[in-house]
Amino acid sequence: MRTRPLTTRGAACLLLGVMLCIAANVLAARALLYLGVLLVVLPLIALLVVRAPRRRGEVWRQISTDLLAVGETSKVSVRFELYAPGIPHGRWSDTLPEAVRGDAAGEYPGETRLLHYELEGVRRGTATLGPLLLRTVDPFGLAQRVQSFGETRMVTVVPQVHALAPLPTKVGAAGGAAQTRSTRLGQGADNLIPRPYLSGDSRRRIHWRATAHRGSLMVRQEEEEASPDAVVVLDRAAARWARPGDGVDPAFEAAVSLCASAALCFVQDGYSVDVFDSAGSLLGALRGHEDDRDGLMVALATVTPRGEPRDLRAIIGGTPPGPLVLITGAIGADDAARLSTAGASAPMLIAAGARPEALVVAAGRGWHVAALHATADPADAWEAAMPRAKAPHG
C-alpha cells in the first residue's frame, strides 16, 4: 500500500515555507526567510521522527466461526505485538477483502494489545484477511507512516442457509419404510452394518470407513434396506446462467443457497443426502456428521457456472432415490422435455429464469415445479414445489 510520506498539513507547511523563502529573496525581508526555513525544516524533522524508528510486529487472528455464511456475523480477535522504541500513536486497520465487511479499524494503542471487530459475510467464496496496517503520525500531524504487519488469514464465506419446511413423510419414502427416518435422526454411518460390495450396488451406499479398514469395498446394508435417500442436483451448466464478466449472478447465488438449504433440511429430517452438480461430480455426501456438512458448505463456497449438463439417470445411477431436487437456471421447453425424474418418488424442479412453458412441460413429465426468484425468499420456491401427500380414500 503506497501512502504519501507527508500529510495534507505537512505538504501545505512545506509549500508555504518554500513560498516564504522565495518572497524573502524578492522583498529582501530577513524575517520571512527565517520563517520560511522553519516551515521547510519542520516537515523534514517530522519525517525523520516518524520513519526512522525500526519496528517489527507479530499478529495472531482468531475468528469465532470456522465458516462464515453470507449475512452472518462473526467476531474477530486480533492480538498485535509491536516491538519498537517508544509507543507510537496512530490508527490500526485490518485489510478486508470484498467478500466480507466490517469496521476493522481503531485507535492505537488501546487499553490492551487485543483488538476486536465484527465481520459480516457478503459474498460467497474464499478470501484473504489481512495484513494488519498501522498508520502513525508525528505529534504535529505533518508526516505519516503506514506499515503492514503479520501474515494473512484465509476466510471462507459459505452460502446462506434458509429454514425450509420438511417434506410429508409419505411422499419422501423410498428404499424402505418411511417410519425408519425418526430412528436414524442424528445417527451416523457407523451405526450401520456394512457388507461386501456387489455388482450393481449404488456408489452412494459405499461405507468408506469400513472400506478403509477391510481393504475392500463395503456398502451399508441397513441403509440399503430401510433408510430413505435424498439427492440434490445443482445445475451449474454455463448455458443456464448469465455471466456478465466477473460480476455476481444473483440468480445463481440464490440457487446455491437453496441447494445448501435443501441438503441440510433433508439431513435434519433423517435422510442420507448426496449433492451432485450437473456434470455428475459429488459435491457432498451427508450422513449425519458435522464434517460432512462443513465439507459440502466449503464445496458450495467456490462453485461457479461451467461445463455441460449430463442426463440425471447417469448421475443418480440405478437406485432411484426418494426425494430428488433439481435446482437449475434458464431452461427452455426442449430442455425440460429431456429431464428425467430417474424414478424418484418426490421429484422437485426449481428453476431460476426458466420460461413458463418449460415449467409446464416439466410438470407434464412428473416434476413438481416452481420458479426461483433472486430477490425472493428461496423458502417460497421450496414451498411451491413441495409435493403433497395424497389423502387416503375411503
mmCIF file of C-alpha atoms in Angstrom:
data_model
loop_
_atom_site.group_PDB
_atom_site.id
_atom_site.type_symbol
_atom_site.label_atom_id
_atom_site.label_comp_id
_atom_site.label_asym_id
_atom_site.label_seq_id
_atom_site.Cartn_x
_atom_site.Cartn_y
_atom_site.Cartn_z
ATOM 1 C CA MET A 1 0.000 0.000 0.000
ATOM 2 C CA ARG A 2 1.598 3.280 -1.144
ATOM 3 C CA THR A 3 0.996 6.295 1.063
ATOM 4 C CA ARG A 4 2.260 9.853 0.792
ATOM 5 C CA PRO A 5 5.029 10.482 3.342
ATOM 6 C CA LEU A 6 3.564 13.898 4.226
ATOM 7 C CA THR A 7 0.035 14.557 5.375
ATOM 8 C CA THR A 8 -2.017 17.326 3.788
ATOM 9 C CA ARG A 9 -0.960 19.603 6.631
ATOM 10 C CA GLY A 10 2.685 18.677 6.168
ATOM 11 C CA ALA A 11 2.582 19.252 2.404
ATOM 12 C CA ALA A 12 0.931 22.651 2.917
ATOM 13 C CA CYS A 13 3.544 23.569 5.521
ATOM 14 C CA LEU A 14 6.385 22.658 3.158
ATOM 15 C CA LEU A 15 4.842 24.539 0.237
ATOM 16 C CA LEU A 16 4.230 27.629 2.362
ATOM 17 C CA GLY A 17 7.814 27.529 3.587
ATOM 18 C CA VAL A 18 9.188 27.422 0.044
ATOM 19 C CA MET A 19 6.950 30.350 -0.983
ATOM 20 C CA LEU A 20 8.075 32.409 2.016
ATOM 21 C CA CYS A 21 11.726 31.772 1.154
ATOM 22 C CA ILE A 22 11.108 32.989 -2.396
ATOM 23 C CA ALA A 23 9.226 36.040 -1.130
ATOM 24 C CA ALA A 24 12.030 36.817 1.351
ATOM 25 C CA ASN A 25 14.568 36.965 -1.502
ATOM 26 C CA VAL A 26 12.310 39.168 -3.636
ATOM 27 C CA LEU A 27 11.411 41.573 -0.823
ATOM 28 C CA ALA A 28 14.778 41.331 0.974
ATOM 29 C CA ALA A 29 12.898 40.527 4.181
ATOM 30 C CA ARG A 30 15.101 38.503 6.515
ATOM 31 C CA ALA A 31 12.224 37.701 8.905
ATOM 32 C CA LEU A 32 10.281 35.984 6.113
ATOM 33 C CA LEU A 33 13.369 33.928 5.282
ATOM 34 C CA TYR A 34 13.684 32.699 8.876
ATOM 35 C CA LEU A 35 10.006 31.755 8.947
ATOM 36 C CA GLY A 36 10.201 30.034 5.559
ATOM 37 C CA VAL A 37 13.211 27.955 6.579
ATOM 38 C CA LEU A 38 11.438 26.938 9.777
ATOM 39 C CA LEU A 39 8.358 25.794 7.840
ATOM 40 C CA VAL A 40 10.535 23.782 5.453
ATOM 41 C CA VAL A 41 12.585 22.152 8.200
ATOM 42 C CA LEU A 42 9.610 21.165 10.373
ATOM 43 C CA PRO A 43 8.134 18.594 7.897
ATOM 44 C CA LEU A 44 11.590 17.154 7.312
ATOM 45 C CA ILE A 45 12.129 16.672 11.038
ATOM 46 C CA ALA A 46 8.648 15.126 11.320
ATOM 47 C CA LEU A 47 9.545 12.674 8.540
ATOM 48 C CA LEU A 48 12.673 11.677 10.416
ATOM 49 C CA VAL A 49 10.767 11.188 13.689
ATOM 50 C CA VAL A 50 8.092 9.023 12.087
ATOM 51 C CA ARG A 51 10.093 6.930 9.631
ATOM 52 C CA ALA A 52 13.439 6.452 11.363
ATOM 53 C CA PRO A 53 12.441 4.020 14.184
ATOM 54 C CA ARG A 54 12.773 0.360 13.273
ATOM 55 C CA ARG A 55 9.621 -1.597 14.062
ATOM 56 C CA ARG A 56 8.546 -5.191 13.796
ATOM 57 C CA GLY A 57 5.366 -6.846 14.896
ATOM 58 C CA GLU A 58 3.509 -10.126 15.191
ATOM 59 C CA VAL A 59 -0.196 -10.654 14.596
ATOM 60 C CA TRP A 60 -2.480 -13.509 15.659
ATOM 61 C CA ARG A 61 -6.095 -13.660 14.471
ATOM 62 C CA GLN A 62 -8.927 -15.748 15.879
ATOM 63 C CA ILE A 63 -12.345 -15.935 14.214
ATOM 64 C CA SER A 64 -15.298 -17.152 16.271
ATOM 65 C CA THR A 65 -16.595 -19.359 13.420
ATOM 66 C CA ASP A 66 -14.547 -21.508 11.049
ATOM 67 C CA LEU A 67 -17.009 -20.927 8.205
ATOM 68 C CA LEU A 68 -18.711 -17.583 7.767
ATOM 69 C CA ALA A 69 -22.081 -17.636 5.999
ATOM 70 C CA VAL A 70 -23.425 -14.862 3.805
ATOM 71 C CA GLY A 71 -25.363 -12.500 6.050
ATOM 72 C CA GLU A 72 -23.811 -13.988 9.197
ATOM 73 C CA THR A 73 -21.692 -12.000 11.650
ATOM 74 C CA SER A 74 -18.551 -13.343 13.278
ATOM 75 C CA LYS A 75 -16.272 -11.831 15.899
ATOM 76 C CA VAL A 76 -12.583 -11.424 15.083
ATOM 77 C CA SER A 77 -9.978 -11.060 17.823
ATOM 78 C CA VAL A 78 -6.553 -9.776 16.788
ATOM 79 C CA ARG A 79 -3.556 -9.829 19.105
ATOM 80 C CA PHE A 80 -0.951 -7.345 17.921
ATOM 81 C CA GLU A 81 2.504 -7.375 19.474
ATOM 82 C CA LEU A 82 4.586 -4.406 18.291
ATOM 83 C CA TYR A 83 8.283 -4.241 19.034
ATOM 84 C CA ALA A 84 9.519 -0.664 18.635
ATOM 85 C CA PRO A 85 11.278 2.099 20.606
ATOM 86 C CA GLY A 86 8.542 4.012 22.376
ATOM 87 C CA ILE A 87 4.835 3.600 21.777
ATOM 88 C CA PRO A 88 3.717 5.167 18.501
ATOM 89 C CA HIS A 89 0.271 6.722 18.309
ATOM 90 C CA GLY A 90 -1.971 6.291 15.313
ATOM 91 C CA ARG A 91 -4.694 4.057 13.899
ATOM 92 C CA TRP A 92 -4.726 0.374 13.100
ATOM 93 C CA SER A 93 -6.820 -1.249 10.377
ATOM 94 C CA ASP A 94 -7.161 -4.802 9.130
ATOM 95 C CA THR A 95 -7.287 -5.277 5.369
ATOM 96 C CA LEU A 96 -10.686 -6.732 4.397
ATOM 97 C CA PRO A 97 -11.469 -8.424 1.052
ATOM 98 C CA GLU A 98 -14.644 -7.724 -0.933
ATOM 99 C CA ALA A 99 -16.236 -10.948 0.320
ATOM 100 C CA VAL A 100 -16.654 -9.520 3.836
ATOM 101 C CA ARG A 101 -17.259 -6.197 5.502
ATOM 102 C CA GLY A 102 -16.750 -4.791 8.958
ATOM 103 C CA ASP A 103 -15.422 -1.864 10.981
ATOM 104 C CA ALA A 104 -11.885 -3.214 11.240
ATOM 105 C CA ALA A 105 -10.105 -0.106 12.494
ATOM 106 C CA GLY A 106 -9.423 1.756 15.710
ATOM 107 C CA GLU A 107 -7.058 3.921 17.699
ATOM 108 C CA TYR A 108 -3.619 2.578 18.623
ATOM 109 C CA PRO A 109 -2.582 1.940 21.293
ATOM 110 C CA GLY A 110 -5.765 0.912 23.063
ATOM 111 C CA GLU A 111 -6.243 -0.345 26.578
ATOM 112 C CA THR A 112 -4.862 -3.776 25.644
ATOM 113 C CA ARG A 113 -2.932 -5.412 22.824
ATOM 114 C CA LEU A 114 -6.099 -7.320 21.920
ATOM 115 C CA LEU A 115 -8.104 -5.761 19.085
ATOM 116 C CA HIS A 116 -11.692 -6.720 18.276
ATOM 117 C CA TYR A 117 -14.080 -6.175 15.397
ATOM 118 C CA GLU A 118 -17.075 -7.864 13.786
ATOM 119 C CA LEU A 119 -17.013 -9.398 10.330
ATOM 120 C CA GLU A 120 -20.048 -9.967 8.096
ATOM 121 C CA GLY A 121 -20.088 -12.243 5.057
ATOM 122 C CA VAL A 122 -21.399 -10.517 1.926
ATOM 123 C CA ARG A 123 -20.212 -12.727 -0.941
ATOM 124 C CA ARG A 124 -19.638 -16.457 -1.345
ATOM 125 C CA GLY A 125 -16.043 -17.632 -1.812
ATOM 126 C CA THR A 126 -12.620 -17.721 -0.225
ATOM 127 C CA ALA A 127 -10.811 -14.506 0.569
ATOM 128 C CA THR A 128 -7.708 -13.271 2.344
ATOM 129 C CA LEU A 129 -7.936 -11.333 5.584
ATOM 130 C CA GLY A 130 -5.017 -9.033 6.359
ATOM 131 C CA PRO A 131 -2.316 -7.834 6.666
ATOM 132 C CA LEU A 132 -2.754 -5.517 9.634
ATOM 133 C CA LEU A 133 -1.892 -1.892 8.845
ATOM 134 C CA LEU A 134 -0.612 0.649 11.361
ATOM 135 C CA ARG A 135 -0.715 4.348 10.399
ATOM 136 C CA THR A 136 1.293 6.648 12.670
ATOM 137 C CA VAL A 137 1.822 10.400 12.528
ATOM 138 C CA ASP A 138 4.108 12.831 14.325
ATOM 139 C CA PRO A 139 2.759 14.974 17.184
ATOM 140 C CA PHE A 140 2.199 17.920 14.804
ATOM 141 C CA GLY A 141 0.421 15.804 12.168
ATOM 142 C CA LEU A 142 2.886 16.696 9.395
ATOM 143 C CA ALA A 143 4.314 13.286 8.405
ATOM 144 C CA GLN A 144 2.794 9.822 8.341
ATOM 145 C CA ARG A 145 3.915 6.221 8.044
ATOM 146 C CA VAL A 146 1.883 3.168 7.119
ATOM 147 C CA GLN A 147 3.335 -0.279 7.843
ATOM 148 C CA SER A 148 1.902 -3.748 7.380
ATOM 149 C CA PHE A 149 2.388 -6.465 9.977
ATOM 150 C CA GLY A 150 1.665 -10.155 10.269
ATOM 151 C CA GLU A 151 0.559 -12.891 7.924
ATOM 152 C CA THR A 152 -2.754 -13.056 6.120
ATOM 153 C CA ARG A 153 -5.605 -15.359 7.127
ATOM 154 C CA MET A 154 -7.881 -17.233 4.750
ATOM 155 C CA VAL A 155 -11.601 -16.855 5.393
ATOM 156 C CA THR A 156 -14.278 -18.962 3.704
ATOM 157 C CA VAL A 157 -17.692 -17.416 3.122
ATOM 158 C CA VAL A 158 -20.300 -20.145 2.573
ATOM 159 C CA PRO A 159 -23.845 -19.838 1.175
ATOM 160 C CA GLN A 160 -26.650 -18.593 3.355
ATOM 161 C CA VAL A 161 -28.878 -21.372 4.680
ATOM 162 C CA HIS A 162 -32.625 -20.828 4.882
ATOM 163 C CA ALA A 163 -35.092 -22.750 7.023
ATOM 164 C CA LEU A 164 -37.216 -24.999 4.788
ATOM 165 C CA ALA A 165 -40.305 -26.979 5.602
ATOM 166 C CA PRO A 166 -39.838 -30.780 5.715
ATOM 167 C CA LEU A 167 -41.463 -32.981 3.096
ATOM 168 C CA PRO A 168 -44.510 -35.015 4.065
ATOM 169 C CA THR A 169 -43.367 -38.451 5.242
ATOM 170 C CA LYS A 170 -45.329 -40.462 2.704
ATOM 171 C CA VAL A 171 -44.100 -38.635 -0.396
ATOM 172 C CA GLY A 172 -40.468 -38.850 0.682
ATOM 173 C CA ALA A 173 -40.307 -42.570 1.464
ATOM 174 C CA ALA A 174 -38.033 -44.634 -0.761
ATOM 175 C CA GLY A 175 -35.719 -47.577 -0.377
ATOM 176 C CA GLY A 176 -37.503 -48.843 2.699
ATOM 177 C CA ALA A 177 -40.080 -47.906 5.311
ATOM 178 C CA ALA A 178 -40.607 -44.200 5.822
ATOM 179 C CA GLN A 179 -41.021 -44.573 9.567
ATOM 180 C CA THR A 180 -37.337 -45.525 9.928
ATOM 181 C CA ARG A 181 -36.461 -41.864 9.431
ATOM 182 C CA SER A 182 -37.196 -40.947 13.013
ATOM 183 C CA THR A 183 -34.874 -43.651 14.389
ATOM 184 C CA ARG A 184 -31.982 -42.526 12.176
ATOM 185 C CA LEU A 185 -32.165 -38.848 13.006
ATOM 186 C CA GLY A 186 -28.821 -37.742 14.383
ATOM 187 C CA GLN A 187 -27.149 -41.095 13.799
ATOM 188 C CA GLY A 188 -24.091 -41.587 11.665
ATOM 189 C CA ALA A 189 -22.990 -44.213 9.225
ATOM 190 C CA ASP A 190 -21.063 -46.018 11.969
ATOM 191 C CA ASN A 191 -24.341 -47.427 13.311
ATOM 192 C CA LEU A 192 -24.995 -49.327 10.076
ATOM 193 C CA ILE A 193 -23.858 -52.873 9.321
ATOM 194 C CA PRO A 194 -21.520 -52.951 6.303
ATOM 195 C CA ARG A 195 -21.470 -55.813 3.813
ATOM 196 C CA PRO A 196 -19.214 -56.544 0.810
ATOM 197 C CA TYR A 197 -19.876 -54.569 -2.354
ATOM 198 C CA LEU A 198 -21.832 -56.413 -5.055
ATOM 199 C CA SER A 199 -22.112 -55.588 -8.722
ATOM 200 C CA GLY A 200 -24.936 -53.104 -9.243
ATOM 201 C CA ASP A 201 -24.766 -51.521 -5.775
ATOM 202 C CA SER A 202 -25.075 -47.742 -5.795
ATOM 203 C CA ARG A 203 -21.856 -45.884 -5.130
ATOM 204 C CA ARG A 204 -23.829 -43.656 -2.779
ATOM 205 C CA ARG A 205 -24.025 -46.567 -0.311
ATOM 206 C CA ILE A 206 -20.287 -47.202 -0.013
ATOM 207 C CA HIS A 207 -19.194 -47.316 3.647
ATOM 208 C CA TRP A 208 -15.830 -45.575 3.363
ATOM 209 C CA ARG A 209 -14.617 -46.224 6.903
ATOM 210 C CA ALA A 210 -15.305 -49.956 6.664
ATOM 211 C CA THR A 211 -13.726 -49.993 3.202
ATOM 212 C CA ALA A 212 -10.523 -48.431 4.548
ATOM 213 C CA HIS A 213 -10.497 -50.856 7.499
ATOM 214 C CA ARG A 214 -11.005 -54.053 5.471
ATOM 215 C CA GLY A 215 -9.196 -53.090 2.299
ATOM 216 C CA SER A 216 -12.163 -53.895 0.024
ATOM 217 C CA LEU A 217 -15.323 -52.049 -0.951
ATOM 218 C CA MET A 218 -18.098 -52.283 1.633
ATOM 219 C CA VAL A 219 -21.648 -50.904 1.475
ATOM 220 C CA ARG A 220 -24.245 -50.021 4.117
ATOM 221 C CA GLN A 221 -26.603 -52.967 4.321
ATOM 222 C CA GLU A 222 -29.217 -51.482 6.667
ATOM 223 C CA GLU A 223 -29.331 -48.170 4.846
ATOM 224 C CA GLU A 224 -29.922 -50.004 1.580
ATOM 225 C CA GLU A 225 -32.812 -51.921 3.052
ATOM 226 C CA ALA A 226 -34.557 -49.492 5.357
ATOM 227 C CA SER A 227 -33.396 -45.890 5.153
ATOM 228 C CA PRO A 228 -34.569 -43.163 2.786
ATOM 229 C CA ASP A 229 -32.142 -41.397 0.480
ATOM 230 C CA ALA A 230 -32.379 -37.921 -0.990
ATOM 231 C CA VAL A 231 -30.485 -36.426 -3.909
ATOM 232 C CA VAL A 232 -29.948 -32.740 -4.618
ATOM 233 C CA VAL A 233 -28.562 -31.717 -8.006
ATOM 234 C CA LEU A 234 -27.256 -28.218 -8.676
ATOM 235 C CA ASP A 235 -27.319 -27.486 -12.401
ATOM 236 C CA ARG A 236 -24.231 -25.350 -12.879
ATOM 237 C CA ALA A 237 -24.067 -25.696 -16.663
ATOM 238 C CA ALA A 238 -22.741 -22.454 -18.146
ATOM 239 C CA ALA A 239 -25.632 -22.156 -20.600
ATOM 240 C CA ARG A 240 -28.150 -21.939 -17.740
ATOM 241 C CA TRP A 241 -26.769 -18.800 -16.118
ATOM 242 C CA ALA A 242 -25.968 -15.206 -17.017
ATOM 243 C CA ARG A 243 -22.302 -14.374 -16.536
ATOM 244 C CA PRO A 244 -21.747 -10.642 -17.099
ATOM 245 C CA GLY A 245 -17.950 -10.545 -16.871
ATOM 246 C CA ASP A 246 -16.759 -11.389 -13.378
ATOM 247 C CA GLY A 247 -19.866 -9.974 -11.710
ATOM 248 C CA VAL A 248 -22.042 -11.881 -9.284
ATOM 249 C CA ASP A 249 -25.158 -13.515 -10.746
ATOM 250 C CA PRO A 250 -27.932 -13.087 -8.120
ATOM 251 C CA ALA A 251 -29.941 -15.956 -9.637
ATOM 252 C CA PHE A 252 -27.018 -18.374 -9.327
ATOM 253 C CA GLU A 253 -26.331 -17.217 -5.776
ATOM 254 C CA ALA A 254 -29.969 -17.915 -4.881
ATOM 255 C CA ALA A 255 -29.678 -21.371 -6.459
ATOM 256 C CA VAL A 256 -26.541 -22.234 -4.471
ATOM 257 C CA SER A 257 -28.181 -21.020 -1.276
ATOM 258 C CA LEU A 258 -31.248 -23.174 -1.964
ATOM 259 C CA CYS A 259 -29.036 -26.173 -2.734
ATOM 260 C CA ALA A 260 -27.336 -25.905 0.672
ATOM 261 C CA SER A 261 -30.647 -25.294 2.429
ATOM 262 C CA ALA A 262 -32.346 -28.300 0.798
ATOM 263 C CA ALA A 263 -29.475 -30.669 1.632
ATOM 264 C CA LEU A 264 -29.368 -29.625 5.287
ATOM 265 C CA CYS A 265 -33.152 -29.758 5.539
ATOM 266 C CA PHE A 266 -33.114 -33.382 4.376
ATOM 267 C CA VAL A 267 -30.346 -34.286 6.837
ATOM 268 C CA GLN A 268 -32.278 -32.796 9.743
ATOM 269 C CA ASP A 269 -35.273 -34.846 8.647
ATOM 270 C CA GLY A 270 -33.295 -38.095 8.782
ATOM 271 C CA TYR A 271 -32.271 -38.622 5.156
ATOM 272 C CA SER A 272 -28.926 -39.641 3.763
ATOM 273 C CA VAL A 273 -28.199 -36.933 1.224
ATOM 274 C CA ASP A 274 -25.960 -36.802 -1.834
ATOM 275 C CA VAL A 275 -25.364 -33.484 -3.559
ATOM 276 C CA PHE A 276 -24.187 -33.548 -7.182
ATOM 277 C CA ASP A 277 -23.552 -30.929 -9.793
ATOM 278 C CA SER A 278 -24.939 -31.227 -13.322
ATOM 279 C CA ALA A 279 -21.734 -32.883 -14.566
ATOM 280 C CA GLY A 280 -22.096 -35.731 -12.058
ATOM 281 C CA SER A 281 -19.390 -34.557 -9.630
ATOM 282 C CA LEU A 282 -20.179 -35.287 -5.994
ATOM 283 C CA LEU A 283 -20.203 -32.014 -4.053
ATOM 284 C CA GLY A 284 -21.067 -33.590 -0.734
ATOM 285 C CA ALA A 285 -22.377 -36.735 0.958
ATOM 286 C CA LEU A 286 -24.234 -36.049 4.199
ATOM 287 C CA ARG A 287 -24.566 -38.921 6.658
ATOM 288 C CA GLY A 288 -25.239 -37.066 9.897
ATOM 289 C CA HIS A 289 -21.670 -35.966 10.686
ATOM 290 C CA GLU A 290 -20.684 -32.333 11.236
ATOM 291 C CA ASP A 291 -17.642 -32.801 8.983
ATOM 292 C CA ASP A 292 -19.959 -33.822 6.131
ATOM 293 C CA ARG A 293 -21.864 -30.568 6.471
ATOM 294 C CA ASP A 294 -18.706 -28.469 6.532
ATOM 295 C CA GLY A 295 -17.311 -30.286 3.504
ATOM 296 C CA LEU A 296 -20.456 -29.557 1.487
ATOM 297 C CA MET A 297 -20.520 -25.903 2.507
ATOM 298 C CA VAL A 298 -16.864 -25.429 1.550
ATOM 299 C CA ALA A 299 -17.508 -27.050 -1.833
ATOM 300 C CA LEU A 300 -20.507 -24.769 -2.430
ATOM 301 C CA ALA A 301 -18.494 -21.707 -1.390
ATOM 302 C CA THR A 302 -16.439 -21.828 -4.583
ATOM 303 C CA VAL A 303 -18.823 -23.427 -7.098
ATOM 304 C CA THR A 304 -19.308 -21.419 -10.320
ATOM 305 C CA PRO A 305 -21.283 -21.927 -13.548
ATOM 306 C CA ARG A 306 -19.316 -24.040 -16.023
ATOM 307 C CA GLY A 307 -19.461 -27.165 -18.164
ATOM 308 C CA GLU A 308 -22.297 -29.052 -19.789
ATOM 309 C CA PRO A 309 -25.140 -30.966 -18.086
ATOM 310 C CA ARG A 310 -25.438 -34.756 -18.039
ATOM 311 C CA ASP A 311 -28.528 -36.929 -18.013
ATOM 312 C CA LEU A 312 -29.933 -37.245 -14.497
ATOM 313 C CA ARG A 313 -30.199 -41.022 -14.777
ATOM 314 C CA ALA A 314 -26.455 -41.242 -15.371
ATOM 315 C CA ILE A 315 -25.780 -39.021 -12.344
ATOM 316 C CA ILE A 316 -28.047 -40.841 -9.887
ATOM 317 C CA GLY A 317 -27.311 -44.404 -11.000
ATOM 318 C CA GLY A 318 -29.559 -47.427 -10.945
ATOM 319 C CA THR A 319 -31.074 -46.923 -7.500
ATOM 320 C CA PRO A 320 -33.970 -44.399 -7.549
ATOM 321 C CA PRO A 321 -33.875 -42.034 -4.573
ATOM 322 C CA GLY A 322 -36.823 -40.827 -2.539
ATOM 323 C CA PRO A 323 -36.814 -37.049 -2.863
ATOM 324 C CA LEU A 324 -34.921 -35.638 -5.857
ATOM 325 C CA VAL A 325 -34.367 -31.896 -6.065
ATOM 326 C CA LEU A 326 -33.031 -30.367 -9.267
ATOM 327 C CA ILE A 327 -32.092 -26.699 -8.992
ATOM 328 C CA THR A 328 -31.492 -25.200 -12.401
ATOM 329 C CA GLY A 329 -31.448 -21.902 -14.273
ATOM 330 C CA ALA A 330 -32.792 -20.627 -17.589
ATOM 331 C CA ILE A 331 -34.161 -23.720 -19.333
ATOM 332 C CA GLY A 332 -36.476 -23.893 -22.302
ATOM 333 C CA ALA A 333 -39.230 -26.318 -23.215
ATOM 334 C CA ASP A 334 -36.785 -28.561 -25.106
ATOM 335 C CA ASP A 335 -34.503 -28.744 -22.072
ATOM 336 C CA ALA A 336 -37.423 -29.591 -19.802
ATOM 337 C CA ALA A 337 -38.585 -32.355 -22.160
ATOM 338 C CA ARG A 338 -35.233 -34.106 -21.677
ATOM 339 C CA LEU A 339 -35.323 -34.024 -17.881
ATOM 340 C CA SER A 340 -35.991 -37.458 -16.426
ATOM 341 C CA THR A 341 -37.202 -37.905 -12.863
ATOM 342 C CA ALA A 342 -34.997 -41.049 -12.657
ATOM 343 C CA GLY A 343 -37.736 -42.927 -10.810
ATOM 344 C CA ALA A 344 -37.654 -40.648 -7.756
ATOM 345 C CA SER A 345 -40.712 -40.778 -5.514
ATOM 346 C CA ALA A 346 -40.714 -36.990 -4.967
ATOM 347 C CA PRO A 347 -39.030 -35.149 -7.879
ATOM 348 C CA MET A 348 -38.841 -31.369 -7.407
ATOM 349 C CA LEU A 349 -37.666 -28.961 -10.111
ATOM 350 C CA ILE A 350 -36.881 -25.404 -9.005
ATOM 351 C CA ALA A 351 -35.687 -23.112 -11.787
ATOM 352 C CA ALA A 352 -34.361 -19.564 -11.837
ATOM 353 C CA GLY A 353 -35.184 -17.731 -15.044
ATOM 354 C CA ALA A 354 -36.954 -20.665 -16.713
ATOM 355 C CA ARG A 355 -39.527 -19.941 -19.353
ATOM 356 C CA PRO A 356 -43.138 -20.573 -18.244
ATOM 357 C CA GLU A 357 -43.664 -23.186 -20.977
ATOM 358 C CA ALA A 358 -40.604 -25.072 -19.701
ATOM 359 C CA LEU A 359 -42.186 -25.453 -16.272
ATOM 360 C CA VAL A 360 -45.402 -26.676 -17.883
ATOM 361 C CA VAL A 361 -43.503 -29.306 -19.875
ATOM 362 C CA ALA A 362 -41.571 -30.428 -16.791
ATOM 363 C CA ALA A 363 -44.772 -30.736 -14.779
ATOM 364 C CA GLY A 364 -46.176 -32.950 -17.510
ATOM 365 C CA ARG A 365 -43.165 -35.253 -17.092
ATOM 366 C CA GLY A 366 -43.867 -35.782 -13.395
ATOM 367 C CA TRP A 367 -41.903 -32.944 -11.800
ATOM 368 C CA HIS A 368 -43.237 -30.726 -9.032
ATOM 369 C CA VAL A 369 -42.117 -27.338 -10.327
ATOM 370 C CA ALA A 370 -41.563 -23.814 -9.021
ATOM 371 C CA ALA A 371 -39.794 -20.659 -10.157
ATOM 372 C CA LEU A 372 -36.888 -19.319 -8.113
ATOM 373 C CA HIS A 373 -36.600 -15.545 -7.920
ATOM 374 C CA ALA A 374 -33.277 -13.997 -6.938
ATOM 375 C CA THR A 375 -34.906 -11.279 -4.839
ATOM 376 C CA ALA A 376 -37.435 -13.526 -3.066
ATOM 377 C CA ASP A 377 -37.064 -15.942 -0.179
ATOM 378 C CA PRO A 378 -35.929 -19.363 -1.501
ATOM 379 C CA ALA A 379 -38.255 -20.928 1.058
ATOM 380 C CA ASP A 380 -41.190 -19.645 -1.021
ATOM 381 C CA ALA A 381 -39.991 -21.537 -4.116
ATOM 382 C CA TRP A 382 -39.427 -24.633 -1.977
ATOM 383 C CA GLU A 383 -42.948 -24.436 -0.592
ATOM 384 C CA ALA A 384 -44.398 -24.006 -4.082
ATOM 385 C CA ALA A 385 -42.557 -27.058 -5.438
ATOM 386 C CA MET A 386 -43.197 -29.319 -2.467
ATOM 387 C CA PRO A 387 -45.257 -32.414 -3.338
ATOM 388 C CA ARG A 388 -48.295 -33.021 -1.194
ATOM 389 C CA ALA A 389 -49.223 -36.317 0.386
ATOM 390 C CA LYS A 390 -52.433 -37.701 -1.078
ATOM 391 C CA ALA A 391 -55.345 -38.040 1.275
ATOM 392 C CA PRO A 392 -56.384 -41.663 1.880
ATOM 393 C CA HIS A 393 -59.509 -42.838 0.071
ATOM 394 C CA GLY A 394 -62.383 -44.095 1.963
#
